[in-house]
C-alpha cells in the first residue's frame, strides 16, 4: 500500500506541476492576448485619429469650399497643405474655383454690356417710333393744309389774271400778288414737311 501511496503521491505531484505549468502558460497567454488587444486598440485609435486628421479633415475642407462655390461664393478656396493626392485635389479645386470666378466676372460684364446695348436700342426704337408718329402727323397736316392752299393759290392766280386782263394795276393787284407769294411760301413749307415725313 505504501507503494501505491507513493505512486499516487508522485502522480499527484506530476499533475500539480502540469497544472502549474498550464496556469503559467494560460497566464502568459492571457497577458499576451491582453497586450495584443491593447496594442491593437491603441493602433486602431491612432489610425482613426490619423485618418481624421490627414484624410477626413482635408476632404471636409474641400467639401465645404465646394458648397460655398455652389452657393455663389467664388472666392472660396480649399487649403493646400500637402503634396499628396489630397493636396493635388485641393489645388485642382482651387484652380477650378478661380476659373469659375473669372468666367462669372466675364459673363457678368457681358450681361451688363448687353443690357446697356439693349437699353440703347430700346431708346433708339422709342425715338424712331416717336419720329414715325411725328412723320405720320406731319404728313396728315401737310395734306390737310395742301387742299386749302391749293384753293387759295388758284383763286389768287385767277384774280391776278382777271385784274391784269382788265388792265388794273393798283392796290388790289398788289394785295393779290402778296397773297399769292405768301401762299407759295406756305406751299414750300408744306412740301418740306411732306419730304421730312417721308424720311
mmCIF file of C-alpha atoms in Angstrom:
data_model
loop_
_atom_site.group_PDB
_atom_site.id
_atom_site.type_symbol
_atom_site.label_atom_id
_atom_site.label_comp_id
_atom_site.label_asym_id
_atom_site.label_seq_id
_atom_site.Cartn_x
_atom_site.Cartn_y
_atom_site.Cartn_z
ATOM 1 C CA UNK A 1 0.000 0.000 0.000
ATOM 2 C CA UNK A 2 2.920 2.258 0.579
ATOM 3 C CA UNK A 3 3.956 1.800 -2.989
ATOM 4 C CA UNK A 4 0.511 2.641 -4.098
ATOM 5 C CA UNK A 5 0.544 5.751 -1.908
ATOM 6 C CA UNK A 6 3.948 6.787 -3.273
ATOM 7 C CA UNK A 7 2.780 6.257 -6.788
ATOM 8 C CA UNK A 8 -0.347 8.252 -6.072
ATOM 9 C CA UNK A 9 1.693 10.976 -4.478
ATOM 10 C CA UNK A 10 4.051 11.025 -7.452
ATOM 11 C CA UNK A 11 1.152 11.204 -9.892
ATOM 12 C CA UNK A 12 -0.430 13.981 -7.857
ATOM 13 C CA UNK A 13 2.842 15.900 -7.864
ATOM 14 C CA UNK A 14 3.130 15.490 -11.615
ATOM 15 C CA UNK A 15 -0.441 16.688 -12.043
ATOM 16 C CA UNK A 16 0.265 19.654 -9.807
ATOM 17 C CA UNK A 17 3.386 20.530 -11.821
ATOM 18 C CA UNK A 18 1.426 20.194 -15.092
ATOM 19 C CA UNK A 19 -1.361 22.251 -13.585
ATOM 20 C CA UNK A 20 1.126 24.962 -12.506
ATOM 21 C CA UNK A 21 2.747 24.941 -15.922
ATOM 22 C CA UNK A 22 -0.674 25.141 -17.591
ATOM 23 C CA UNK A 23 -1.652 28.005 -15.278
ATOM 24 C CA UNK A 24 1.614 29.778 -16.055
ATOM 25 C CA UNK A 25 1.136 29.266 -19.793
ATOM 26 C CA UNK A 26 -2.513 30.395 -19.541
ATOM 27 C CA UNK A 27 -1.447 33.488 -17.589
ATOM 28 C CA UNK A 28 1.273 34.266 -20.097
ATOM 29 C CA UNK A 29 -1.151 33.681 -22.946
ATOM 30 C CA UNK A 30 -3.772 35.862 -21.272
ATOM 31 C CA UNK A 31 -1.212 38.629 -20.730
ATOM 32 C CA UNK A 32 -0.027 38.288 -24.339
ATOM 33 C CA UNK A 33 -3.597 38.400 -25.637
ATOM 34 C CA UNK A 34 -4.393 41.375 -23.366
ATOM 35 C CA UNK A 35 -1.250 43.172 -24.526
ATOM 36 C CA UNK A 36 -2.024 42.392 -28.144
ATOM 37 C CA UNK A 37 -5.609 43.623 -27.702
ATOM 38 C CA UNK A 38 -4.344 46.813 -26.037
ATOM 39 C CA UNK A 39 -1.795 47.259 -28.843
ATOM 40 C CA UNK A 40 -4.486 46.690 -31.500
ATOM 41 C CA UNK A 41 -6.860 49.097 -29.736
ATOM 42 C CA UNK A 42 -4.123 51.752 -29.471
ATOM 43 C CA UNK A 43 -3.184 51.174 -33.132
ATOM 44 C CA UNK A 44 -6.828 51.451 -34.169
ATOM 45 C CA UNK A 45 -7.213 54.626 -32.129
ATOM 46 C CA UNK A 46 -4.071 56.142 -33.674
ATOM 47 C CA UNK A 47 -5.258 55.043 -37.146
ATOM 48 C CA UNK A 48 -8.652 56.705 -36.602
ATOM 49 C CA UNK A 49 -7.008 59.915 -35.345
ATOM 50 C CA UNK A 50 -4.604 59.997 -38.289
ATOM 51 C CA UNK A 51 -7.413 59.157 -40.717
ATOM 52 C CA UNK A 52 -9.483 62.042 -39.403
ATOM 53 C CA UNK A 53 -6.600 64.492 -39.398
ATOM 54 C CA UNK A 54 -4.915 63.504 -42.656
ATOM 55 C CA UNK A 55 -7.876 62.431 -44.831
ATOM 56 C CA UNK A 56 -11.284 63.347 -43.462
ATOM 57 C CA UNK A 57 -10.497 66.935 -42.379
ATOM 58 C CA UNK A 58 -8.935 67.907 -45.757
ATOM 59 C CA UNK A 59 -11.873 66.263 -47.545
ATOM 60 C CA UNK A 60 -14.305 68.170 -45.286
ATOM 61 C CA UNK A 61 -12.452 71.408 -46.120
ATOM 62 C CA UNK A 62 -12.746 70.693 -49.876
ATOM 63 C CA UNK A 63 -16.430 69.773 -49.462
ATOM 64 C CA UNK A 64 -17.148 72.996 -47.530
ATOM 65 C CA UNK A 65 -15.403 75.050 -50.207
ATOM 66 C CA UNK A 66 -17.417 73.190 -52.877
ATOM 67 C CA UNK A 67 -20.675 74.039 -51.098
ATOM 68 C CA UNK A 68 -19.680 77.698 -50.865
ATOM 69 C CA UNK A 69 -18.902 77.809 -54.594
ATOM 70 C CA UNK A 70 -22.222 76.066 -55.333
ATOM 71 C CA UNK A 71 -23.989 78.829 -53.372
ATOM 72 C CA UNK A 72 -22.258 81.526 -55.440
ATOM 73 C CA UNK A 73 -19.207 82.395 -53.300
ATOM 74 C CA UNK A 74 -16.466 82.085 -55.945
ATOM 75 C CA UNK A 75 -13.817 83.327 -53.507
ATOM 76 C CA UNK A 76 -13.955 80.004 -51.572
ATOM 77 C CA UNK A 77 -10.664 78.082 -51.647
ATOM 78 C CA UNK A 78 -9.545 74.747 -50.208
ATOM 79 C CA UNK A 79 -6.411 74.619 -48.022
ATOM 80 C CA UNK A 80 -3.390 73.156 -49.871
ATOM 81 C CA UNK A 81 -1.174 71.745 -47.130
ATOM 82 C CA UNK A 82 0.491 68.718 -48.643
ATOM 83 C CA UNK A 83 1.872 67.415 -51.880
ATOM 84 C CA UNK A 84 -0.091 64.143 -51.841
ATOM 85 C CA UNK A 85 -3.294 63.260 -53.715
ATOM 86 C CA UNK A 86 -5.459 65.343 -51.367
ATOM 87 C CA UNK A 87 -3.151 68.314 -51.864
ATOM 88 C CA UNK A 88 -3.424 67.849 -55.647
ATOM 89 C CA UNK A 89 -7.206 67.584 -55.316
ATOM 90 C CA UNK A 90 -7.303 70.837 -53.306
ATOM 91 C CA UNK A 91 -5.039 72.524 -55.882
ATOM 92 C CA UNK A 92 -7.267 71.334 -58.754
ATOM 93 C CA UNK A 93 -10.364 72.555 -56.897
ATOM 94 C CA UNK A 94 -8.797 75.981 -56.291
ATOM 95 C CA UNK A 95 -7.872 76.246 -59.981
ATOM 96 C CA UNK A 96 -11.450 75.332 -60.934
ATOM 97 C CA UNK A 97 -12.901 77.872 -58.464
ATOM 98 C CA UNK A 98 -10.592 80.619 -59.795
ATOM 99 C CA UNK A 99 -11.589 79.761 -63.375
ATOM 100 C CA UNK A 100 -15.265 79.859 -62.410
ATOM 101 C CA UNK A 101 -14.811 83.229 -60.695
ATOM 102 C CA UNK A 102 -13.092 84.621 -63.786
ATOM 103 C CA UNK A 103 -15.776 83.204 -66.101
ATOM 104 C CA UNK A 104 -18.549 84.548 -63.872
ATOM 105 C CA UNK A 105 -16.968 88.017 -63.797
ATOM 106 C CA UNK A 106 -16.615 87.970 -67.603
ATOM 107 C CA UNK A 107 -20.186 86.772 -68.007
ATOM 108 C CA UNK A 108 -21.440 89.436 -65.612
ATOM 109 C CA UNK A 109 -19.545 92.098 -67.577
ATOM 110 C CA UNK A 110 -21.044 90.805 -70.846
ATOM 111 C CA UNK A 111 -24.549 90.823 -69.336
ATOM 112 C CA UNK A 112 -24.082 94.422 -68.188
ATOM 113 C CA UNK A 113 -22.756 95.404 -71.632
ATOM 114 C CA UNK A 114 -25.615 93.623 -73.433
ATOM 115 C CA UNK A 115 -28.144 95.234 -71.080
ATOM 116 C CA UNK A 116 -26.655 98.632 -71.855
ATOM 117 C CA UNK A 117 -26.831 97.894 -75.588
ATOM 118 C CA UNK A 118 -30.444 96.745 -75.251
ATOM 119 C CA UNK A 119 -31.333 99.916 -73.351
ATOM 120 C CA UNK A 120 -29.675 102.000 -76.085
ATOM 121 C CA UNK A 121 -31.541 100.075 -78.784
ATOM 122 C CA UNK A 122 -34.772 100.464 -76.851
ATOM 123 C CA UNK A 123 -34.220 104.237 -76.621
ATOM 124 C CA UNK A 124 -33.456 104.340 -80.334
ATOM 125 C CA UNK A 125 -36.587 102.317 -81.075
ATOM 126 C CA UNK A 126 -38.698 104.634 -78.910
ATOM 127 C CA UNK A 127 -37.151 107.649 -80.663
ATOM 128 C CA UNK A 128 -37.788 106.028 -84.032
ATOM 129 C CA UNK A 129 -41.409 105.343 -83.103
ATOM 130 C CA UNK A 130 -41.767 108.954 -81.954
ATOM 131 C CA UNK A 131 -40.308 110.187 -85.224
ATOM 132 C CA UNK A 132 -42.586 107.845 -87.152
ATOM 133 C CA UNK A 133 -45.600 109.198 -85.250
ATOM 134 C CA UNK A 134 -44.429 112.771 -85.890
ATOM 135 C CA UNK A 135 -43.942 111.895 -89.579
ATOM 136 C CA UNK A 136 -47.484 110.491 -89.832
ATOM 137 C CA UNK A 137 -48.861 113.558 -88.106
ATOM 138 C CA UNK A 138 -46.857 115.913 -90.343
ATOM 139 C CA UNK A 139 -47.972 114.011 -93.406
ATOM 140 C CA UNK A 140 -51.607 114.353 -92.355
ATOM 141 C CA UNK A 141 -51.205 118.033 -91.501
ATOM 142 C CA UNK A 142 -49.394 118.714 -94.772
ATOM 143 C CA UNK A 143 -52.138 117.035 -96.813
ATOM 144 C CA UNK A 144 -54.806 118.911 -94.897
ATOM 145 C CA UNK A 145 -53.006 122.220 -95.470
ATOM 146 C CA UNK A 146 -52.347 121.460 -99.136
ATOM 147 C CA UNK A 147 -56.055 121.433 -100.027
ATOM 148 C CA UNK A 148 -56.883 124.953 -98.730
ATOM 149 C CA UNK A 149 -53.553 126.280 -100.042
ATOM 150 C CA UNK A 150 -54.323 124.949 -103.499
ATOM 151 C CA UNK A 151 -57.669 126.711 -103.399
ATOM 152 C CA UNK A 152 -56.078 129.978 -102.143
ATOM 153 C CA UNK A 153 -53.303 129.808 -104.775
ATOM 154 C CA UNK A 154 -55.794 129.039 -107.544
ATOM 155 C CA UNK A 155 -58.195 131.852 -106.545
ATOM 156 C CA UNK A 156 -55.382 134.436 -106.235
ATOM 157 C CA UNK A 157 -53.953 133.415 -109.627
ATOM 158 C CA UNK A 158 -57.416 133.756 -111.213
ATOM 159 C CA UNK A 159 -57.921 137.133 -109.519
ATOM 160 C CA UNK A 160 -54.476 138.356 -110.641
ATOM 161 C CA UNK A 161 -55.176 137.221 -114.240
ATOM 162 C CA UNK A 162 -58.544 138.977 -114.271
ATOM 163 C CA UNK A 163 -57.028 142.176 -112.871
ATOM 164 C CA UNK A 164 -54.188 142.118 -115.416
ATOM 165 C CA UNK A 165 -56.577 141.429 -118.273
ATOM 166 C CA UNK A 166 -58.684 144.298 -117.099
ATOM 167 C CA UNK A 167 -55.520 146.416 -117.121
ATOM 168 C CA UNK A 168 -55.860 147.297 -113.482
ATOM 169 C CA UNK A 169 -52.537 147.880 -111.754
ATOM 170 C CA UNK A 170 -53.472 149.047 -108.310
ATOM 171 C CA UNK A 171 -53.543 148.174 -104.674
ATOM 172 C CA UNK A 172 -55.884 145.217 -105.251
ATOM 173 C CA UNK A 173 -53.460 143.531 -107.706
ATOM 174 C CA UNK A 174 -50.592 144.157 -105.307
ATOM 175 C CA UNK A 175 -52.622 142.557 -102.495
ATOM 176 C CA UNK A 176 -53.365 139.508 -104.673
ATOM 177 C CA UNK A 177 -49.678 139.156 -105.602
ATOM 178 C CA UNK A 178 -48.724 139.360 -101.907
ATOM 179 C CA UNK A 179 -51.362 136.757 -101.041
ATOM 180 C CA UNK A 180 -50.087 134.517 -103.847
ATOM 181 C CA UNK A 181 -46.431 134.877 -102.684
ATOM 182 C CA UNK A 182 -47.354 134.039 -99.081
ATOM 183 C CA UNK A 183 -49.444 131.065 -100.271
ATOM 184 C CA UNK A 184 -46.473 129.882 -102.355
ATOM 185 C CA UNK A 185 -44.253 130.235 -99.305
ATOM 186 C CA UNK A 186 -46.713 128.123 -97.275
ATOM 187 C CA UNK A 187 -46.816 125.570 -100.104
ATOM 188 C CA UNK A 188 -42.994 125.238 -99.961
ATOM 189 C CA UNK A 189 -43.121 124.780 -96.163
ATOM 190 C CA UNK A 190 -45.778 122.080 -96.605
ATOM 191 C CA UNK A 191 -43.611 120.395 -99.297
ATOM 192 C CA UNK A 192 -40.658 120.416 -96.870
ATOM 193 C CA UNK A 193 -42.873 118.920 -94.158
ATOM 194 C CA UNK A 194 -44.015 116.201 -96.563
ATOM 195 C CA UNK A 195 -40.417 115.406 -97.518
ATOM 196 C CA UNK A 196 -39.462 115.198 -93.828
ATOM 197 C CA UNK A 197 -42.479 112.969 -93.114
ATOM 198 C CA UNK A 198 -41.464 110.582 -95.934
ATOM 199 C CA UNK A 199 -37.958 110.258 -94.450
#
